[in-house]
Amino acid sequence: MPTYVSLNKWTTKGFANIQDSPARLDKVKAAAREVGGELKAFYMTMGDYDMVIVWEMPDDETYAKLVLKVMSEGNVEGHTLKAFTEEEYRQMLTP
C-alpha cells in the first residue's frame, strides 16, 4: 500500500479546542480504517509543524478524500509527502 507522510499544524480553531485533539485523532484513525487504510504513526513535534503522521492508504484518491475531509473541519492544516519504501527506492534505481 502507498505510504504518505503528512506535516500538520493546528489552526487557531484547533488550538482553541486543543483538549479535543486526542478524540479527533481517534476519529481520524477510525476513518482511515473505514476506507481500507491505516494511520501507522502519530508524532507531536516541536518546530515548524505540530504533528507528523505516517499513513498507509489503498491509493492516492482514497488518501486525498480522507485528507480533504479532515482538513475541511478546520482544526489542522498541512502538507503531504508521498513516501517510498527502501525496497521501492531500490527498484526505481535498478535498470
PDB file of C-alpha atoms in Angstrom:
ATOM      1  CA  MET A   1       0.000   0.000   0.000  1.00  0.00           C
ATOM      2  CA  PRO A   2       1.287   3.509  -0.709  1.00  0.00           C
ATOM      3  CA  THR A   3       2.747   5.428   2.218  1.00  0.00           C
ATOM      4  CA  TYR A   4       2.145   9.115   2.915  1.00  0.00           C
ATOM      5  CA  VAL A   5       3.713  11.453   5.441  1.00  0.00           C
ATOM      6  CA  SER A   6       1.723  14.492   6.493  1.00  0.00           C
ATOM      7  CA  LEU A   7       3.238  17.514   8.195  1.00  0.00           C
ATOM      8  CA  ASN A   8       0.494  19.325  10.083  1.00  0.00           C
ATOM      9  CA  LYS A   9      -0.127  22.402  12.186  1.00  0.00           C
ATOM     10  CA  TRP A  10      -3.041  23.153  14.452  1.00  0.00           C
ATOM     11  CA  THR A  11      -5.111  26.082  13.254  1.00  0.00           C
ATOM     12  CA  THR A  12      -6.430  28.755  15.600  1.00  0.00           C
ATOM     13  CA  LYS A  13      -9.631  26.700  15.834  1.00  0.00           C
ATOM     14  CA  GLY A  14      -7.639  23.552  16.592  1.00  0.00           C
ATOM     15  CA  PHE A  15      -5.701  25.290  19.374  1.00  0.00           C
ATOM     16  CA  ALA A  16      -8.895  26.758  20.825  1.00  0.00           C
ATOM     17  CA  ASN A  17     -10.196  23.198  21.220  1.00  0.00           C
ATOM     18  CA  ILE A  18      -6.877  21.501  21.932  1.00  0.00           C
ATOM     19  CA  GLN A  19      -8.385  19.362  24.701  1.00  0.00           C
ATOM     20  CA  ASP A  20     -10.495  17.640  21.999  1.00  0.00           C
ATOM     21  CA  SER A  21      -7.468  16.789  19.885  1.00  0.00           C
ATOM     22  CA  PRO A  22      -6.991  13.196  21.162  1.00  0.00           C
ATOM     23  CA  ALA A  23     -10.645  12.384  20.403  1.00  0.00           C
ATOM     24  CA  ARG A  24     -10.285  13.935  16.934  1.00  0.00           C
ATOM     25  CA  LEU A  25      -7.205  11.771  16.344  1.00  0.00           C
ATOM     26  CA  ASP A  26      -9.175   8.666  17.305  1.00  0.00           C
ATOM     27  CA  LYS A  27     -11.899   9.639  14.801  1.00  0.00           C
ATOM     28  CA  VAL A  28      -9.302  10.105  12.054  1.00  0.00           C
ATOM     29  CA  LYS A  29      -7.777   6.694  12.813  1.00  0.00           C
ATOM     30  CA  ALA A  30     -11.229   5.096  12.551  1.00  0.00           C
ATOM     31  CA  ALA A  31     -11.967   6.963   9.301  1.00  0.00           C
ATOM     32  CA  ALA A  32      -8.694   5.686   7.811  1.00  0.00           C
ATOM     33  CA  ARG A  33      -9.603   2.096   8.711  1.00  0.00           C
ATOM     34  CA  GLU A  34     -13.088   2.535   7.199  1.00  0.00           C
ATOM     35  CA  VAL A  35     -11.566   3.313   3.788  1.00  0.00           C
ATOM     36  CA  GLY A  36      -9.089   0.444   3.954  1.00  0.00           C
ATOM     37  CA  GLY A  37      -6.082   2.406   5.195  1.00  0.00           C
ATOM     38  CA  GLU A  38      -4.244   2.891   8.434  1.00  0.00           C
ATOM     39  CA  LEU A  39      -2.726   5.722  10.390  1.00  0.00           C
ATOM     40  CA  LYS A  40       0.597   3.984  11.094  1.00  0.00           C
ATOM     41  CA  ALA A  41       2.264   6.561  13.346  1.00  0.00           C
ATOM     42  CA  PHE A  42       1.476   9.875  15.001  1.00  0.00           C
ATOM     43  CA  TYR A  43       4.071  12.202  16.499  1.00  0.00           C
ATOM     44  CA  MET A  44       3.511  15.541  18.179  1.00  0.00           C
ATOM     45  CA  THR A  45       6.537  17.583  17.189  1.00  0.00           C
ATOM     46  CA  MET A  46       8.326  20.799  18.072  1.00  0.00           C
ATOM     47  CA  GLY A  47       9.393  23.145  15.316  1.00  0.00           C
ATOM     48  CA  ASP A  48       7.685  24.253  12.121  1.00  0.00           C
ATOM     49  CA  TYR A  49       4.988  21.577  12.412  1.00  0.00           C
ATOM     50  CA  ASP A  50       2.921  20.396  15.363  1.00  0.00           C
ATOM     51  CA  MET A  51       2.345  16.856  14.112  1.00  0.00           C
ATOM     52  CA  VAL A  52       3.883  14.306  11.779  1.00  0.00           C
ATOM     53  CA  ILE A  53       1.613  11.468  10.679  1.00  0.00           C
ATOM     54  CA  VAL A  54       2.532   8.382   8.674  1.00  0.00           C
ATOM     55  CA  TRP A  55      -0.302   6.749   6.738  1.00  0.00           C
ATOM     56  CA  GLU A  56      -0.797   3.705   4.553  1.00  0.00           C
ATOM     57  CA  MET A  57      -3.723   4.035   2.161  1.00  0.00           C
ATOM     58  CA  PRO A  58      -5.002   1.970  -0.768  1.00  0.00           C
ATOM     59  CA  ASP A  59      -4.284   4.725  -3.329  1.00  0.00           C
ATOM     60  CA  ASP A  60      -3.804   8.457  -3.866  1.00  0.00           C
ATOM     61  CA  GLU A  61      -7.501   9.138  -4.399  1.00  0.00           C
ATOM     62  CA  THR A  62      -8.530   7.463  -1.146  1.00  0.00           C
ATOM     63  CA  TYR A  63      -5.870   9.365   0.763  1.00  0.00           C
ATOM     64  CA  ALA A  64      -6.862  12.673  -0.831  1.00  0.00           C
ATOM     65  CA  LYS A  65     -10.540  12.178   0.027  1.00  0.00           C
ATOM     66  CA  LEU A  66      -9.702  11.424   3.654  1.00  0.00           C
ATOM     67  CA  VAL A  67      -7.356  14.382   3.996  1.00  0.00           C
ATOM     68  CA  LEU A  68      -9.848  16.763   2.381  1.00  0.00           C
ATOM     69  CA  LYS A  69     -12.488  15.603   4.858  1.00  0.00           C
ATOM     70  CA  VAL A  70     -10.154  16.063   7.832  1.00  0.00           C
ATOM     71  CA  MET A  71      -8.881  19.469   6.670  1.00  0.00           C
ATOM     72  CA  SER A  72     -12.412  20.712   5.989  1.00  0.00           C
ATOM     73  CA  GLU A  73     -13.145  20.504   9.714  1.00  0.00           C
ATOM     74  CA  GLY A  74     -10.712  23.391  10.200  1.00  0.00           C
ATOM     75  CA  ASN A  75      -8.640  22.081  13.112  1.00  0.00           C
ATOM     76  CA  VAL A  76      -5.442  21.366  11.190  1.00  0.00           C
ATOM     77  CA  GLU A  77      -3.681  22.391   8.028  1.00  0.00           C
ATOM     78  CA  GLY A  78      -0.789  20.647   6.441  1.00  0.00           C
ATOM     79  CA  HIS A  79       1.321  19.263   3.646  1.00  0.00           C
ATOM     80  CA  THR A  80       1.589  15.752   2.276  1.00  0.00           C
ATOM     81  CA  LEU A  81       4.650  13.859   1.106  1.00  0.00           C
ATOM     82  CA  LYS A  82       4.234  10.617  -0.794  1.00  0.00           C
ATOM     83  CA  ALA A  83       6.826   8.224   0.562  1.00  0.00           C
ATOM     84  CA  PHE A  84       8.525   5.211  -0.961  1.00  0.00           C
ATOM     85  CA  THR A  85       9.982   2.319   0.986  1.00  0.00           C
ATOM     86  CA  GLU A  86      13.631   1.403   0.700  1.00  0.00           C
ATOM     87  CA  GLU A  87      12.651  -1.553  -1.475  1.00  0.00           C
ATOM     88  CA  GLU A  88      10.628   0.674  -3.829  1.00  0.00           C
ATOM     89  CA  TYR A  89      13.504   3.156  -3.943  1.00  0.00           C
ATOM     90  CA  ARG A  90      15.973   0.424  -4.887  1.00  0.00           C
ATOM     91  CA  GLN A  91      13.633  -0.916  -7.586  1.00  0.00           C
ATOM     92  CA  MET A  92      13.342   2.560  -9.106  1.00  0.00           C
ATOM     93  CA  LEU A  93      17.113   2.723  -9.452  1.00  0.00           C
ATOM     94  CA  THR A  94      17.537  -0.730 -10.934  1.00  0.00           C
ATOM     95  CA  PRO A  95      17.844  -0.632 -14.720  1.00  0.00           C
TER      96      PRO A  95
END
